[in-house]
PDB file of C-alpha atoms in Angstrom:
ATOM      1  CA  MET A1183      20.618  74.777  85.085  1.00  0.00           C
ATOM      2  CA  ASN A1184      21.444  78.493  85.028  1.00  0.00           C
ATOM      3  CA  ALA A1185      19.166  82.266  85.769  1.00  0.00           C
ATOM      4  CA  THR A1186      16.899  81.375  82.616  1.00  0.00           C
ATOM      5  CA  HIS A1187      15.557  78.750  84.435  1.00  0.00           C
ATOM      6  CA  ASP A1188      14.626  80.098  87.760  1.00  0.00           C
ATOM      7  CA  PRO A1189      10.955  79.553  88.853  1.00  0.00           C
ATOM      8  CA  ARG A1190      10.976  82.861  89.226  1.00  0.00           C
ATOM      9  CA  LEU A1191      11.021  83.974  86.524  1.00  0.00           C
ATOM     10  CA  ARG A1192       7.710  85.215  84.733  1.00  0.00           C
ATOM     11  CA  SER A1193       7.100  86.470  81.429  1.00  0.00           C
ATOM     12  CA  PHE A1194       4.479  87.842  80.372  1.00  0.00           C
ATOM     13  CA  VAL A1195       3.596  86.050  77.300  1.00  0.00           C
ATOM     14  CA  ALA A1196       0.589  84.425  79.749  1.00  0.00           C
ATOM     15  CA  VAL A1197       0.861  81.126  80.141  1.00  0.00           C
ATOM     16  CA  ALA A1198      -0.739  78.084  81.563  1.00  0.00           C
ATOM     17  CA  PRO A1199      -0.317  76.945  84.629  1.00  0.00           C
ATOM     18  CA  ASP A1200      -0.071  73.435  83.079  1.00  0.00           C
ATOM     19  CA  SER A1201       1.901  74.482  80.291  1.00  0.00           C
ATOM     20  CA  HIS A1202       4.342  72.255  79.288  1.00  0.00           C
ATOM     21  CA  PHE A1203       6.631  75.513  77.727  1.00  0.00           C
ATOM     22  CA  PRO A1204       6.870  78.242  80.348  1.00  0.00           C
ATOM     23  CA  ILE A1205       9.034  80.941  80.339  1.00  0.00           C
ATOM     24  CA  GLN A1206      11.854  78.458  81.861  1.00  0.00           C
ATOM     25  CA  ASN A1207      11.634  75.268  78.670  1.00  0.00           C
ATOM     26  CA  LEU A1208      12.246  77.317  75.952  1.00  0.00           C
ATOM     27  CA  PRO A1209      12.310  74.848  73.085  1.00  0.00           C
ATOM     28  CA  PHE A1210      13.444  75.437  69.456  1.00  0.00           C
ATOM     29  CA  GLY A1211      11.650  74.022  66.301  1.00  0.00           C
ATOM     30  CA  VAL A1212      11.019  74.238  62.525  1.00  0.00           C
ATOM     31  CA  PHE A1213       7.285  75.701  62.262  1.00  0.00           C
ATOM     32  CA  SER A1214       5.984  77.509  58.906  1.00  0.00           C
ATOM     33  CA  SER A1215       2.795  79.476  58.966  1.00  0.00           C
ATOM     34  CA  ILE A1216      -0.565  77.585  57.832  1.00  0.00           C
ATOM     35  CA  GLY A1217      -1.365  78.159  54.548  1.00  0.00           C
ATOM     36  CA  HIS A1218       1.755  80.422  53.486  1.00  0.00           C
ATOM     37  CA  GLY A1219       5.364  81.234  54.544  1.00  0.00           C
ATOM     38  CA  PRO A1220       8.470  79.156  54.515  1.00  0.00           C
ATOM     39  CA  ALA A1221      10.097  76.248  57.119  1.00  0.00           C
ATOM     40  CA  ARG A1222      11.551  78.821  59.820  1.00  0.00           C
ATOM     41  CA  ILE A1223      13.059  79.128  63.424  1.00  0.00           C
ATOM     42  CA  GLY A1224      11.159  79.061  66.700  1.00  0.00           C
ATOM     43  CA  ILE A1225      10.718  79.485  70.149  1.00  0.00           C
ATOM     44  CA  ALA A1226       7.562  78.030  72.557  1.00  0.00           C
ATOM     45  CA  ILE A1227       5.976  79.866  74.966  1.00  0.00           C
ATOM     46  CA  GLY A1228       2.043  79.045  76.380  1.00  0.00           C
ATOM     47  CA  ASP A1229       0.635  78.694  73.794  1.00  0.00           C
ATOM     48  CA  GLN A1230       2.878  80.436  70.583  1.00  0.00           C
ATOM     49  CA  VAL A1231       5.858  80.346  69.056  1.00  0.00           C
ATOM     50  CA  LEU A1232       8.256  83.445  68.736  1.00  0.00           C
ATOM     51  CA  ASP A1233       9.273  83.664  65.857  1.00  0.00           C
ATOM     52  CA  LEU A1234      13.203  84.125  65.061  1.00  0.00           C
ATOM     53  CA  ALA A1235      13.481  84.931  61.475  1.00  0.00           C
ATOM     54  CA  VAL A1236      11.188  87.391  62.335  1.00  0.00           C
ATOM     55  CA  LEU A1237      13.787  88.775  65.858  1.00  0.00           C
ATOM     56  CA  GLU A1238      17.418  87.761  63.734  1.00  0.00           C
ATOM     57  CA  ALA A1239      15.750  90.119  60.963  1.00  0.00           C
ATOM     58  CA  ARG A1240      15.643  93.116  62.962  1.00  0.00           C
ATOM     59  CA  GLY A1241      18.916  93.113  64.333  1.00  0.00           C
ATOM     60  CA  PHE A1242      18.396  90.746  68.258  1.00  0.00           C
ATOM     61  CA  PHE A1243      21.180  88.406  67.702  1.00  0.00           C
ATOM     62  CA  ARG A1244      24.468  90.741  65.667  1.00  0.00           C
ATOM     63  CA  THR A1245      25.935  89.865  69.254  1.00  0.00           C
ATOM     64  CA  VAL A1246      25.527  86.374  69.413  1.00  0.00           C
ATOM     65  CA  PRO A1247      28.498  84.314  68.137  1.00  0.00           C
ATOM     66  CA  GLY A1248      29.007  82.565  65.022  1.00  0.00           C
ATOM     67  CA  PHE A1249      25.897  84.846  63.681  1.00  0.00           C
ATOM     68  CA  GLY A1250      27.126  86.888  60.423  1.00  0.00           C
ATOM     69  CA  PRO A1251      25.582  88.666  57.087  1.00  0.00           C
ATOM     70  CA  GLU A1252      23.865  84.492  56.797  1.00  0.00           C
ATOM     71  CA  PRO A1253      20.028  84.148  57.984  1.00  0.00           C
ATOM     72  CA  ILE A1254      20.418  81.028  61.299  1.00  0.00           C
ATOM     73  CA  PHE A1255      16.988  81.095  62.072  1.00  0.00           C
ATOM     74  CA  ASN A1256      15.765  81.405  58.598  1.00  0.00           C
ATOM     75  CA  GLN A1257      15.845  77.935  57.786  1.00  0.00           C
ATOM     76  CA  SER A1258      14.589  75.349  57.113  1.00  0.00           C
ATOM     77  CA  ALA A1259      15.923  73.608  59.788  1.00  0.00           C
ATOM     78  CA  LEU A1260      18.796  74.005  63.114  1.00  0.00           C
ATOM     79  CA  ASN A1261      21.439  72.056  62.241  1.00  0.00           C
ATOM     80  CA  ALA A1262      23.091  75.335  60.667  1.00  0.00           C
ATOM     81  CA  PHE A1263      21.998  76.841  64.939  1.00  0.00           C
ATOM     82  CA  LEU A1264      23.125  74.396  66.196  1.00  0.00           C
ATOM     83  CA  ALA A1265      26.985  74.324  64.005  1.00  0.00           C
ATOM     84  CA  LEU A1266      27.191  77.178  66.250  1.00  0.00           C
ATOM     85  CA  GLY A1267      27.940  74.849  69.272  1.00  0.00           C
ATOM     86  CA  GLN A1268      26.739  75.378  73.944  1.00  0.00           C
ATOM     87  CA  PRO A1269      27.275  79.250  73.752  1.00  0.00           C
ATOM     88  CA  ALA A1270      26.051  80.278  70.966  1.00  0.00           C
ATOM     89  CA  TRP A1271      22.842  78.768  71.594  1.00  0.00           C
ATOM     90  CA  ARG A1272      23.625  79.873  75.506  1.00  0.00           C
ATOM     91  CA  ARG A1273      23.460  83.367  74.798  1.00  0.00           C
ATOM     92  CA  VAL A1274      20.148  82.885  72.381  1.00  0.00           C
ATOM     93  CA  ARG A1275      18.274  81.511  75.204  1.00  0.00           C
ATOM     94  CA  GLU A1276      19.082  83.473  78.011  1.00  0.00           C
ATOM     95  CA  MET A1277      18.609  87.320  75.045  1.00  0.00           C
ATOM     96  CA  VAL A1278      15.364  85.308  74.359  1.00  0.00           C
ATOM     97  CA  SER A1279      14.318  85.063  77.902  1.00  0.00           C
ATOM     98  CA  HIS A1280      15.119  88.159  78.358  1.00  0.00           C
ATOM     99  CA  LEU A1281      12.840  89.879  75.790  1.00  0.00           C
ATOM    100  CA  LEU A1282       9.581  87.676  77.510  1.00  0.00           C
ATOM    101  CA  ASN A1283      10.083  88.233  80.657  1.00  0.00           C
ATOM    102  CA  ALA A1284       7.661  89.723  82.570  1.00  0.00           C
ATOM    103  CA  ASP A1285       9.790  93.113  83.380  1.00  0.00           C
ATOM    104  CA  THR A1286      11.059  93.775  80.497  1.00  0.00           C
ATOM    105  CA  PRO A1287       8.784  96.291  77.436  1.00  0.00           C
ATOM    106  CA  ILE A1288      10.566  96.064  74.197  1.00  0.00           C
ATOM    107  CA  LEU A1289       7.929  93.560  73.103  1.00  0.00           C
ATOM    108  CA  ARG A1290       5.522  93.621  76.438  1.00  0.00           C
ATOM    109  CA  ASP A1291       5.363  97.394  75.052  1.00  0.00           C
ATOM    110  CA  ASP A1292       5.219  96.937  71.627  1.00  0.00           C
ATOM    111  CA  PRO A1293       0.984  95.578  70.146  1.00  0.00           C
ATOM    112  CA  ALA A1294       2.642  95.808  66.918  1.00  0.00           C
ATOM    113  CA  SER A1295       6.305  93.833  67.160  1.00  0.00           C
ATOM    114  CA  ARG A1296       4.457  90.995  70.033  1.00  0.00           C
ATOM    115  CA  GLU A1297       1.700  90.945  66.649  1.00  0.00           C
ATOM    116  CA  THR A1298       4.794  89.912  64.204  1.00  0.00           C
ATOM    117  CA  VAL A1299       7.094  87.527  66.506  1.00  0.00           C
ATOM    118  CA  LEU A1300       4.675  85.535  68.642  1.00  0.00           C
ATOM    119  CA  LEU A1301       2.084  83.338  66.756  1.00  0.00           C
ATOM    120  CA  PRO A1302      -0.615  81.248  67.811  1.00  0.00           C
ATOM    121  CA  GLN A1303       0.409  77.846  67.911  1.00  0.00           C
ATOM    122  CA  SER A1304      -2.853  76.821  66.571  1.00  0.00           C
ATOM    123  CA  GLU A1305      -2.298  78.785  63.645  1.00  0.00           C
ATOM    124  CA  ILE A1306       1.253  76.720  62.487  1.00  0.00           C
ATOM    125  CA  ARG A1307       2.505  73.581  61.719  1.00  0.00           C
ATOM    126  CA  MET A1308       5.380  71.579  63.292  1.00  0.00           C
ATOM    127  CA  HIS A1309       8.278  70.568  61.292  1.00  0.00           C
ATOM    128  CA  LEU A1310      11.374  67.971  61.855  1.00  0.00           C
ATOM    129  CA  PRO A1311      13.928  70.380  63.116  1.00  0.00           C
ATOM    130  CA  ALA A1312      17.107  68.935  61.710  1.00  0.00           C
ATOM    131  CA  GLN A1313      18.730  67.274  57.762  1.00  0.00           C
ATOM    132  CA  VAL A1314      20.056  64.182  59.294  1.00  0.00           C
ATOM    133  CA  GLY A1315      22.130  62.453  57.015  1.00  0.00           C
ATOM    134  CA  ASP A1316      23.127  60.254  58.306  1.00  0.00           C
ATOM    135  CA  TYR A1317      22.781  58.554  62.335  1.00  0.00           C
ATOM    136  CA  THR A1318      24.124  55.240  63.746  1.00  0.00           C
ATOM    137  CA  ASP A1319      21.886  53.486  67.340  1.00  0.00           C
ATOM    138  CA  PHE A1320      23.031  51.431  69.494  1.00  0.00           C
ATOM    139  CA  TYR A1321      21.242  48.832  71.264  1.00  0.00           C
ATOM    140  CA  SER A1322      20.544  50.758  74.224  1.00  0.00           C
ATOM    141  CA  SER A1323      20.106  47.807  76.880  1.00  0.00           C
ATOM    142  CA  ARG A1324      20.107  43.818  77.331  1.00  0.00           C
ATOM    143  CA  ASP A1325      16.214  43.836  76.526  1.00  0.00           C
ATOM    144  CA  HIS A1326      15.939  45.960  73.659  1.00  0.00           C
ATOM    145  CA  ALA A1327      18.798  43.778  71.506  1.00  0.00           C
ATOM    146  CA  THR A1328      17.725  40.138  73.100  1.00  0.00           C
ATOM    147  CA  ASN A1329      14.178  41.294  71.342  1.00  0.00           C
ATOM    148  CA  VAL A1330      16.286  42.232  67.917  1.00  0.00           C
ATOM    149  CA  GLY A1331      16.949  39.314  68.245  1.00  0.00           C
ATOM    150  CA  THR A1332      14.498  36.958  68.984  1.00  0.00           C
ATOM    151  CA  MET A1333      13.350  38.723  65.678  1.00  0.00           C
ATOM    152  CA  LEU A1334      15.848  38.394  63.900  1.00  0.00           C
ATOM    153  CA  ARG A1335      17.988  34.351  64.935  1.00  0.00           C
ATOM    154  CA  GLY A1336      15.131  33.262  66.745  1.00  0.00           C
ATOM    155  CA  ALA A1337      14.485  33.091  70.712  1.00  0.00           C
ATOM    156  CA  GLU A1338      17.529  30.405  70.575  1.00  0.00           C
ATOM    157  CA  ASN A1339      20.274  32.756  69.730  1.00  0.00           C
ATOM    158  CA  ALA A1340      17.845  36.056  70.520  1.00  0.00           C
ATOM    159  CA  LEU A1341      21.807  37.218  72.518  1.00  0.00           C
ATOM    160  CA  LEU A1342      25.218  37.073  70.417  1.00  0.00           C
ATOM    161  CA  PRO A1343      27.867  36.876  73.659  1.00  0.00           C
ATOM    162  CA  ASN A1344      29.400  39.565  72.525  1.00  0.00           C
ATOM    163  CA  TRP A1345      27.234  42.081  73.456  1.00  0.00           C
ATOM    164  CA  LEU A1346      28.716  41.389  76.527  1.00  0.00           C
ATOM    165  CA  HIS A1347      31.620  42.619  75.909  1.00  0.00           C
ATOM    166  CA  LEU A1348      31.073  45.329  73.968  1.00  0.00           C
ATOM    167  CA  PRO A1349      28.512  47.844  72.715  1.00  0.00           C
ATOM    168  CA  VAL A1350      27.137  46.448  69.513  1.00  0.00           C
ATOM    169  CA  ALA A1351      25.459  49.093  67.019  1.00  0.00           C
ATOM    170  CA  TYR A1352      24.182  49.386  63.935  1.00  0.00           C
ATOM    171  CA  HIS A1353      23.500  51.622  61.219  1.00  0.00           C
ATOM    172  CA  GLY A1354      20.077  53.450  61.076  1.00  0.00           C
ATOM    173  CA  ARG A1355      18.637  55.120  58.152  1.00  0.00           C
ATOM    174  CA  SER A1356      17.560  58.948  58.647  1.00  0.00           C
ATOM    175  CA  SER A1357      14.483  58.268  57.068  1.00  0.00           C
ATOM    176  CA  SER A1358      13.111  56.129  59.596  1.00  0.00           C
ATOM    177  CA  LEU A1359      12.897  59.740  61.626  1.00  0.00           C
ATOM    178  CA  VAL A1360       9.764  60.955  62.460  1.00  0.00           C
TER     179      VAL A1360
END
């Protein structure tokens, strides 16, 4: 945990008390405006999305490690941002938390900018957040391995003896991600 998770933080954006997305929980995602606009990266805050591509185009993230002339947030997947690693993720989160803070006037006191960078979630469409080329999955528990084994080999041979001694992995299909 760091200062961006401080329960005393308050955002200038109205956030319902039961919201999953207060200023302490700023999840990254990929979205597009319904009816127009390419997919790009944003952060949920309350029932809105903060358009990080617009902020990046305005120079807000110039000091983040790994950011350069090529856009990071004006993309249809989080892959380029994820590749920058934790120092960049942490810095962006700190910067966004600061921008959304009730005590920070940058967006709070600029209605034209707020209208451009804060979009109602009801007017956007969410997308798969990353391009998945391939992955390996593991049987996560004895029950998982037994259930799959029952489907493939029947109940009498459900759990192979080696499962108790080494992790069993299988090739996952990226097309199975939703």
